[in-house]
Coordinates of C-alpha atoms in Angstrom, one line a residue:
M1 CA 35.1 -61.3 -42.4
D2 CA 37.2 -62.4 -45.5
S3 CA 35.5 -62.0 -48.4
S4 CA 35.6 -64.4 -51.0
A5 CA 33.1 -65.4 -53.1
A6 CA 34.1 -68.9 -53.7
S7 CA 35.5 -69.7 -50.1
T8 CA 32.6 -71.9 -48.5
H9 CA 34.6 -72.4 -45.0
A10 CA 35.4 -69.9 -42.9
Y11 CA 39.3 -70.4 -42.5
D12 CA 39.8 -71.6 -46.1
G13 CA 43.2 -70.4 -47.0
V14 CA 43.6 -68.7 -43.6
R15 CA 45.9 -72.8 -42.5
T16 CA 47.4 -72.9 -45.8
P17 CA 50.4 -75.3 -45.7
G18 CA 53.1 -75.1 -48.1
A19 CA 56.9 -75.6 -48.7
P20 CA 59.1 -74.6 -45.9
R21 CA 60.2 -71.2 -45.2
A22 CA 62.8 -69.2 -43.5
L23 CA 61.5 -67.8 -40.1
A24 CA 61.4 -64.1 -41.0
T25 CA 59.5 -65.5 -44.5
E26 CA 56.8 -67.1 -42.4
A27 CA 56.7 -64.1 -39.8
V28 CA 55.1 -61.8 -42.4
H29 CA 53.1 -64.3 -44.6
A30 CA 51.6 -67.0 -42.4
G31 CA 48.3 -66.5 -41.8
R32 CA 48.1 -64.3 -44.7
D33 CA 48.4 -66.6 -47.7
D34 CA 45.2 -66.8 -48.8
L35 CA 44.7 -62.3 -49.0
A36 CA 45.8 -61.6 -52.5
R37 CA 43.6 -63.8 -54.6
Q38 CA 41.0 -61.9 -52.3
G39 CA 42.1 -58.3 -53.3
L40 CA 43.5 -57.6 -49.7
H41 CA 46.3 -56.6 -48.6
A42 CA 46.1 -56.1 -45.1
P43 CA 44.2 -58.8 -43.1
P44 CA 40.4 -58.1 -42.4
I45 CA 39.0 -57.7 -38.8
D46 CA 36.4 -59.8 -38.4
L47 CA 34.3 -58.5 -35.2
S48 CA 31.2 -60.7 -35.5
T49 CA 30.1 -62.6 -32.4
T50 CA 27.5 -64.7 -34.2
Y51 CA 26.8 -65.6 -37.5
P52 CA 23.6 -66.1 -39.6
S53 CA 22.6 -69.8 -40.6
Y54 CA 19.4 -70.8 -42.3
D55 CA 20.2 -74.9 -42.1
S56 CA 19.8 -75.5 -38.5
R57 CA 19.9 -79.4 -38.9
A58 CA 23.5 -78.8 -40.3
E59 CA 24.0 -76.0 -37.7
A60 CA 23.0 -78.9 -35.1
A61 CA 25.6 -81.4 -36.8
R62 CA 28.7 -79.4 -37.0
I63 CA 28.3 -78.5 -33.4
D64 CA 28.2 -82.2 -32.6
A65 CA 31.3 -82.7 -34.5
F66 CA 33.2 -80.0 -32.1
A67 CA 31.6 -81.6 -29.4
A68 CA 33.2 -84.8 -30.2
T69 CA 36.5 -83.5 -31.6
G70 CA 37.4 -79.9 -30.5
A71 CA 38.4 -80.1 -34.7
E72 CA 37.4 -76.7 -35.9
P73 CA 33.8 -76.5 -37.8
D74 CA 33.5 -76.9 -41.4
G75 CA 31.4 -74.5 -43.0
P76 CA 31.3 -70.3 -42.3
P77 CA 31.6 -69.2 -38.6
V78 CA 29.2 -70.3 -35.5
Y79 CA 29.8 -68.0 -32.6
G80 CA 32.9 -65.8 -31.5
R81 CA 33.4 -69.0 -28.7
L82 CA 33.9 -71.4 -30.9
G83 CA 36.5 -69.6 -33.1
N84 CA 36.9 -66.4 -35.1
P85 CA 38.6 -66.1 -38.7
T86 CA 40.9 -63.2 -37.5
V87 CA 42.0 -65.0 -34.5
A88 CA 42.6 -68.0 -36.6
R89 CA 45.3 -66.4 -38.8
F90 CA 47.3 -65.7 -35.9
E91 CA 46.9 -69.2 -34.5
T92 CA 48.1 -70.2 -37.8
A93 CA 51.6 -68.3 -38.3
L94 CA 52.3 -68.9 -34.3
A95 CA 51.8 -72.4 -35.3
R96 CA 54.2 -72.1 -38.4
L97 CA 56.7 -69.8 -36.4
E98 CA 56.8 -72.8 -33.9
G99 CA 57.2 -75.9 -36.0
A100 CA 53.5 -77.3 -34.3
E101 CA 50.3 -78.4 -36.1
S102 CA 48.1 -76.2 -34.7
A103 CA 47.6 -73.0 -31.8
V104 CA 45.1 -72.0 -30.0
A105 CA 44.8 -68.7 -29.0
F106 CA 43.4 -67.1 -25.1
A107 CA 42.3 -64.1 -23.4
S108 CA 45.8 -64.1 -21.7
G109 CA 48.7 -66.1 -21.0
M110 CA 47.2 -67.5 -17.8
A111 CA 43.9 -68.4 -19.5
A112 CA 45.9 -70.5 -21.6
L113 CA 48.0 -72.3 -19.0
S114 CA 44.9 -73.0 -17.2
A115 CA 42.8 -74.4 -20.3
V116 CA 45.7 -76.6 -20.6
L117 CA 45.6 -77.8 -16.7
L118 CA 41.9 -78.1 -16.9
A119 CA 42.4 -80.1 -20.3
R120 CA 44.5 -82.7 -18.4
A121 CA 42.0 -82.8 -15.5
S122 CA 39.3 -83.8 -17.7
T123 CA 41.1 -87.2 -18.0
G124 CA 42.0 -87.4 -14.5
L125 CA 45.6 -86.7 -14.8
R126 CA 45.4 -83.7 -12.6
H127 CA 49.0 -84.1 -10.9
V128 CA 51.6 -81.7 -12.4
V129 CA 55.5 -82.1 -12.0
A130 CA 57.2 -78.4 -12.3
V131 CA 60.9 -77.1 -12.4
R132 CA 60.8 -73.4 -10.3
P133 CA 61.3 -70.7 -11.5
L134 CA 58.4 -70.0 -12.8
Y135 CA 56.3 -66.9 -13.5
G136 CA 54.7 -65.9 -10.6
C137 CA 51.1 -66.5 -11.5
S138 CA 52.2 -69.7 -13.0
D139 CA 53.7 -71.2 -9.4
H140 CA 50.9 -69.5 -7.9
L141 CA 48.2 -71.2 -10.4
L142 CA 49.9 -74.8 -9.7
T143 CA 50.6 -74.3 -6.0
A144 CA 47.7 -73.1 -4.5
G145 CA 45.5 -75.9 -6.6
L146 CA 42.9 -73.4 -7.7
L147 CA 42.0 -75.7 -10.4
G148 CA 42.1 -78.5 -8.7
S149 CA 46.0 -79.6 -9.6
E150 CA 48.7 -80.5 -7.5
V151 CA 52.3 -80.0 -8.1
T152 CA 55.4 -81.6 -7.5
W153 CA 58.3 -79.0 -7.8
T154 CA 61.8 -80.7 -8.4
D155 CA 64.9 -79.8 -10.6
P156 CA 65.3 -81.0 -13.9
A157 CA 67.4 -84.0 -13.1
G158 CA 64.3 -85.0 -11.0
I159 CA 61.6 -85.2 -12.9
A160 CA 61.5 -88.7 -13.9
D161 CA 61.6 -89.7 -10.6
A162 CA 58.8 -87.2 -9.5
L163 CA 56.6 -88.9 -12.0
R164 CA 53.1 -90.8 -10.8
P165 CA 50.7 -92.9 -12.5
D166 CA 48.5 -89.7 -12.5
T167 CA 51.0 -87.0 -13.6
G168 CA 49.0 -85.2 -16.5
L169 CA 51.9 -82.7 -17.4
V170 CA 55.3 -81.6 -16.8
M171 CA 55.9 -77.7 -16.7
V172 CA 59.6 -76.1 -17.6
E173 CA 60.3 -72.0 -18.6
T174 CA 63.7 -71.6 -19.9
P175 CA 65.1 -69.2 -20.4
A176 CA 62.8 -69.0 -16.8
N177 CA 60.9 -65.8 -15.5
P178 CA 63.0 -64.1 -14.1
T179 CA 66.4 -65.9 -13.0
L180 CA 67.0 -66.7 -17.1
A181 CA 67.7 -70.3 -15.7
E182 CA 67.9 -72.6 -18.8
V183 CA 66.9 -76.3 -19.1
D184 CA 68.2 -78.9 -21.5
L185 CA 64.8 -79.3 -23.2
R186 CA 65.7 -82.4 -25.3
A187 CA 67.0 -83.7 -21.5
V188 CA 63.7 -82.9 -20.1
A189 CA 61.7 -84.3 -22.5
H190 CA 63.5 -87.8 -22.7
A191 CA 62.9 -87.6 -19.1
C192 CA 59.0 -86.8 -19.3
G193 CA 58.2 -90.2 -21.5
S194 CA 55.1 -90.4 -22.4
V195 CA 54.0 -87.7 -20.2
P196 CA 53.4 -84.4 -22.1
L197 CA 56.3 -81.6 -21.7
L198 CA 54.9 -77.6 -21.3
A199 CA 57.6 -75.3 -22.6
D200 CA 56.7 -71.7 -21.8
N201 CA 58.7 -70.1 -24.6
T202 CA 57.8 -66.2 -23.4
F203 CA 61.3 -65.2 -23.3
A204 CA 62.9 -67.1 -26.2
T205 CA 60.3 -66.8 -28.9
P206 CA 60.4 -68.8 -31.8
V207 CA 63.3 -66.8 -32.9
L208 CA 65.8 -68.1 -30.7
Q209 CA 64.5 -71.7 -29.8
R210 CA 61.5 -74.2 -31.0
P211 CA 60.9 -76.2 -27.9
V212 CA 58.7 -78.7 -30.4
E213 CA 61.6 -79.9 -32.1
Q214 CA 63.3 -80.6 -28.8
G215 CA 60.5 -82.8 -27.7
A216 CA 57.8 -80.6 -26.0
R217 CA 54.3 -81.5 -27.0
L218 CA 52.8 -78.2 -25.5
V219 CA 54.6 -74.8 -26.1
L220 CA 53.3 -71.7 -24.4
H221 CA 53.5 -68.2 -24.9
S222 CA 52.1 -64.3 -23.0
A223 CA 51.4 -63.7 -26.4
T224 CA 51.1 -60.1 -24.7
K225 CA 54.8 -60.1 -24.4
Y226 CA 57.2 -60.2 -27.5
L227 CA 54.8 -61.5 -29.9
G228 CA 52.8 -58.3 -29.5
G229 CA 55.7 -56.1 -28.8
H230 CA 54.1 -53.3 -28.2
G231 CA 52.7 -52.8 -24.7
D232 CA 49.2 -52.6 -26.2
V233 CA 47.3 -56.2 -26.4
L234 CA 46.9 -58.7 -23.8
G235 CA 46.8 -62.4 -24.9
G236 CA 47.9 -66.2 -24.8
V237 CA 48.6 -68.9 -26.8
V238 CA 49.5 -72.5 -26.9
A239 CA 51.5 -74.4 -29.6
C240 CA 50.7 -78.1 -29.9
D241 CA 49.9 -81.4 -32.1
E242 CA 46.1 -80.8 -33.4
E243 CA 44.8 -83.7 -31.3
F244 CA 45.6 -81.8 -27.9
A245 CA 44.6 -78.4 -30.1
G246 CA 41.2 -80.0 -30.2
L247 CA 40.8 -80.6 -26.4
L248 CA 41.9 -76.9 -25.8
R249 CA 39.4 -75.6 -28.4
Q250 CA 36.9 -77.3 -26.4
V251 CA 37.8 -75.9 -22.9
R252 CA 37.9 -72.4 -24.7
F253 CA 34.1 -72.9 -25.4
A254 CA 33.1 -74.2 -22.4
T255 CA 35.3 -71.6 -20.3
G256 CA 34.9 -68.4 -22.6
G257 CA 38.8 -67.4 -22.4
V258 CA 38.9 -66.3 -25.9
L259 CA 41.0 -64.4 -27.7
H260 CA 39.4 -60.7 -28.9
P261 CA 39.5 -60.5 -32.7
L262 CA 41.3 -57.2 -32.4
A263 CA 43.6 -58.8 -30.3
G264 CA 44.1 -61.5 -32.8
Y265 CA 45.0 -58.6 -35.2
L266 CA 47.2 -56.9 -33.5
L267 CA 49.2 -60.0 -32.5
L268 CA 49.4 -60.9 -36.2
R269 CA 51.3 -57.2 -37.1
G270 CA 53.2 -58.4 -34.0
L271 CA 54.9 -61.4 -35.7
S272 CA 55.5 -59.7 -38.8
T273 CA 58.5 -57.6 -36.9
L274 CA 59.1 -60.5 -34.7
P275 CA 62.6 -61.6 -35.8
V276 CA 63.5 -58.0 -36.5
R277 CA 62.6 -56.6 -33.0
V278 CA 64.1 -59.6 -31.1
R279 CA 67.6 -59.9 -32.9
A280 CA 67.9 -55.9 -32.5
A281 CA 67.0 -55.9 -28.7
S282 CA 69.1 -59.2 -28.3
A283 CA 72.1 -57.6 -29.8
T284 CA 72.0 -54.2 -27.3
A285 CA 70.9 -56.6 -24.0
A286 CA 74.1 -58.3 -24.8
E287 CA 76.3 -55.5 -24.9
L288 CA 74.6 -54.0 -21.3
A289 CA 75.0 -57.3 -19.9
R290 CA 78.9 -56.8 -20.7
R291 CA 79.0 -53.6 -19.1
L292 CA 76.7 -54.5 -16.2
T293 CA 79.1 -57.4 -15.9
A294 CA 82.0 -54.5 -15.5
D295 CA 80.2 -52.3 -13.2
P296 CA 81.4 -52.6 -9.4
R297 CA 78.2 -51.7 -8.2
V298 CA 76.5 -54.9 -9.7
A299 CA 77.1 -58.1 -7.8
R300 CA 75.5 -60.4 -10.5
V301 CA 74.3 -60.5 -13.9
H302 CA 72.3 -63.4 -15.1
Y303 CA 72.3 -63.6 -19.1
P304 CA 71.1 -67.4 -21.1
R305 CA 73.6 -68.6 -22.9
I306 CA 70.8 -68.7 -26.1
G307 CA 70.8 -64.7 -26.2
G308 CA 68.0 -62.5 -25.8
A309 CA 66.7 -59.3 -24.7
M310 CA 65.9 -59.9 -20.8
I311 CA 68.9 -59.8 -18.5
A312 CA 68.8 -60.2 -14.7
F313 CA 71.2 -58.5 -12.6
E314 CA 71.6 -58.5 -8.5
V315 CA 73.1 -54.9 -7.1
H316 CA 75.2 -54.2 -3.9
G317 CA 73.1 -51.2 -3.0
D318 CA 69.2 -50.9 -2.8
P319 CA 67.5 -52.2 -6.0
H320 CA 64.3 -50.3 -5.0
E321 CA 66.3 -47.0 -5.4
V322 CA 67.7 -48.2 -8.7
I323 CA 63.8 -48.6 -9.7
A324 CA 63.3 -44.9 -8.7
G325 CA 66.3 -43.7 -10.4
V326 CA 65.5 -44.8 -13.9
R327 CA 64.1 -41.9 -16.0
L328 CA 64.2 -43.3 -20.0
I329 CA 63.4 -47.1 -19.1
T330 CA 59.9 -47.5 -17.9
P331 CA 59.7 -48.8 -13.9
A332 CA 56.6 -51.1 -15.0
V333 CA 55.7 -54.7 -14.9
S334 CA 55.3 -56.9 -18.1
L335 CA 58.3 -57.2 -21.1
G336 CA 58.8 -57.7 -24.9
S337 CA 57.9 -54.2 -25.5
V338 CA 59.4 -52.0 -28.1
D339 CA 60.4 -49.7 -24.9
S340 CA 62.7 -51.0 -22.1
L341 CA 61.2 -52.1 -18.8
I342 CA 62.8 -52.7 -15.5
Q343 CA 61.3 -54.0 -12.4
H344 CA 61.9 -55.7 -8.9
P345 CA 60.2 -59.3 -9.1
A346 CA 60.4 -59.7 -5.2
S347 CA 58.2 -57.3 -4.7
I348 CA 55.8 -57.1 -7.9
S349 CA 56.0 -60.5 -10.3
H350 CA 56.6 -62.8 -8.2
R351 CA 55.5 -61.8 -4.5
I352 CA 53.0 -63.9 -4.7
V353 CA 55.8 -66.9 -4.6
D354 CA 56.4 -68.2 -0.8
A355 CA 59.5 -66.3 0.2
G356 CA 61.4 -69.1 1.0
E357 CA 60.6 -70.8 -2.3
R358 CA 61.5 -67.6 -4.1
R359 CA 64.8 -67.0 -2.8
G360 CA 65.4 -70.9 -3.4
A361 CA 64.6 -70.6 -6.9
G362 CA 66.9 -68.0 -7.1
V363 CA 65.2 -64.9 -7.1
S364 CA 66.7 -62.9 -4.6
D365 CA 65.5 -59.9 -2.6
R366 CA 68.3 -57.7 -4.8
L367 CA 67.4 -59.3 -8.5
L368 CA 66.2 -56.8 -10.5
R369 CA 64.6 -57.8 -14.4
L370 CA 65.4 -56.0 -16.8
S371 CA 63.5 -56.0 -20.6
V372 CA 65.6 -54.6 -23.2
G373 CA 63.7 -52.5 -26.1
L374 CA 65.0 -50.9 -29.2
E375 CA 66.2 -47.7 -27.7
D376 CA 70.1 -46.9 -28.4
V377 CA 72.5 -48.7 -26.3
E378 CA 74.2 -45.7 -25.1
D379 CA 71.1 -43.7 -23.8
L380 CA 70.2 -47.2 -21.8
W381 CA 73.3 -47.5 -20.5
R382 CA 73.4 -43.6 -19.9
D383 CA 70.2 -44.1 -17.8
L384 CA 71.2 -47.6 -15.9
R385 CA 74.5 -45.8 -14.6
T386 CA 72.7 -43.0 -13.2
A387 CA 70.1 -45.2 -11.7
L388 CA 73.1 -47.4 -9.7
G389 CA 74.2 -44.9 -9.1
A390 CA 70.9 -43.9 -7.1
G391 CA 70.8 -47.2 -5.8
G392 CA 74.1 -47.0 -3.8
A393 CA 76.5 -46.5 -6.3
A394 CA 79.8 -46.8 -4.2
V395 CA 81.2 -50.4 -4.1
V396 CA 80.9 -51.6 -0.4
A397 CA 84.6 -52.0 0.7
D398 CA 84.3 -55.7 2.1
A399 CA 81.8 -57.0 -0.7
A400 CA 82.9 -60.6 -0.9
A401 CA 83.2 -61.3 -4.5
S402 CA 83.9 -59.3 -8.0
P403 CA 80.9 -59.1 -10.3
A404 CA 80.1 -62.6 -12.2
V405 CA 77.9 -63.4 -14.9
A406 CA 75.9 -66.5 -15.6
G407 CA 75.2 -67.5 -19.2
G408 CA 76.3 -66.5 -22.3
A409 CA 75.3 -65.0 -25.5
E410 CA 74.5 -67.3 -28.1
A411 CA 72.2 -67.4 -31.4
T412 CA 71.6 -63.7 -31.6
G413 CA 73.4 -62.5 -34.3
A414 CA 75.5 -60.3 -31.9
P415 CA 79.2 -61.1 -31.0
D416 CA 79.6 -63.1 -27.7
P417 CA 80.5 -60.3 -25.0
L418 CA 80.3 -62.3 -21.8
A419 CA 82.2 -64.8 -20.2
V420 CA 80.8 -67.7 -18.8
A421 CA 80.9 -68.4 -15.3
G422 CA 79.1 -71.7 -14.8
A423 CA 75.7 -72.9 -15.3
A424 CA 73.1 -70.1 -16.1
G425 CA 71.0 -69.8 -12.8
A426 CA 71.0 -73.3 -12.0
V427 CA 67.7 -74.3 -11.2
R428 CA 67.9 -75.4 -7.4
S429 CA 65.7 -78.3 -6.4
A430 CA 62.6 -77.7 -4.1
E431 CA 60.2 -80.2 -2.6
T432 CA 56.6 -80.5 -2.1
I433 CA 54.4 -77.0 -1.3
P434 CA 53.0 -74.7 1.2
S435 CA 50.5 -72.6 0.2
P436 CA 51.0 -68.7 0.1
G437 CA 49.1 -66.7 1.6
R438 CA 46.1 -65.7 -0.7
G439 CA 46.0 -62.3 -0.2
V440 CA 49.1 -60.9 -1.9
A441 CA 48.5 -60.4 -5.6
A442 CA 51.0 -60.6 -7.9
V443 CA 50.7 -59.2 -11.7

């Protein structure tokens, strides 16, 4: 636990505001501003689950105050389910990177989304308007109504018409998983009116976009991905205003979806290199997207206009053979690690989504999703080229169309290597929600 003798509040200095700083500076220093005056350089890890208190009357008052507003208790910590100083450092840093008032961390990205849905449902607002594609498990959570929610699927242009008096949330993911389709967040936020917009910013990270600045009230991250950045920690976080943060803390306390302090420490450490990692991997991804676009074995490449380290591409041959053919790139779920990962969404991450809805959202059976890491571009390209050969390398003589790319590279610091060929995976409209079979799991 932080050990400043002068401190009377568990989070003194952890949430220190200050003058605006560049993103790279915030990534290194936010959540750590109090360390030097404590004689520390690395953030401490507080593993306590409970904390002594000899004043039970004061303890009761603090717990009553938390129950009323969800605000963090004054004074020393109480119990690990109410909050933890190490996790608070990560929350502070992420909020500052996203330009939000607060952030609330959870045990996983799905726990974070569940808390948002429960917070809205607690006020009687169970209806959600959502735009496909979303991460497969997010799609399933909404579609199956596991938390009592009801969803209307639409395209961005149909959001305003889909709103109802009981609509509590509009949800989009941009760039979307796995097609990298992008939406205009500012236009979507305008269409939402007074309904909160939740933007899943996992793929872009605050390095490439800050949804709060474009009108989103809530920003969701699977912190497991780029924020952690090394494939060794699970976590989720929602950046938002303090009013909504209070509701999320109350849900977290009631449901127990807390982030472990060691995970909070690793995520804070991951943030310090986030801008460097994202920009370096984005430059490599843009070059690989250019080469894939020119490869006759590739039918179509999806790469977002804002750039990033994710590529989706459709092959003429067998995508499963490509997965089996990689040697340097790891065939695995997840993304955002320092090493490159590839997976077949229709088989894994989006398997749980109804097949017709999945294809309608642009997730074809020949689509592969590549998370580009920090390896040398030539080594990655050699591995991809070999794997594409394993997947039916020869060009199909009667292929109807030459390779195409959706989107273009921007804002990565890398040159734009791609010719834009239409909108970046434009989202198709869908309607309501046949529940998929529940015997299938997605990761």
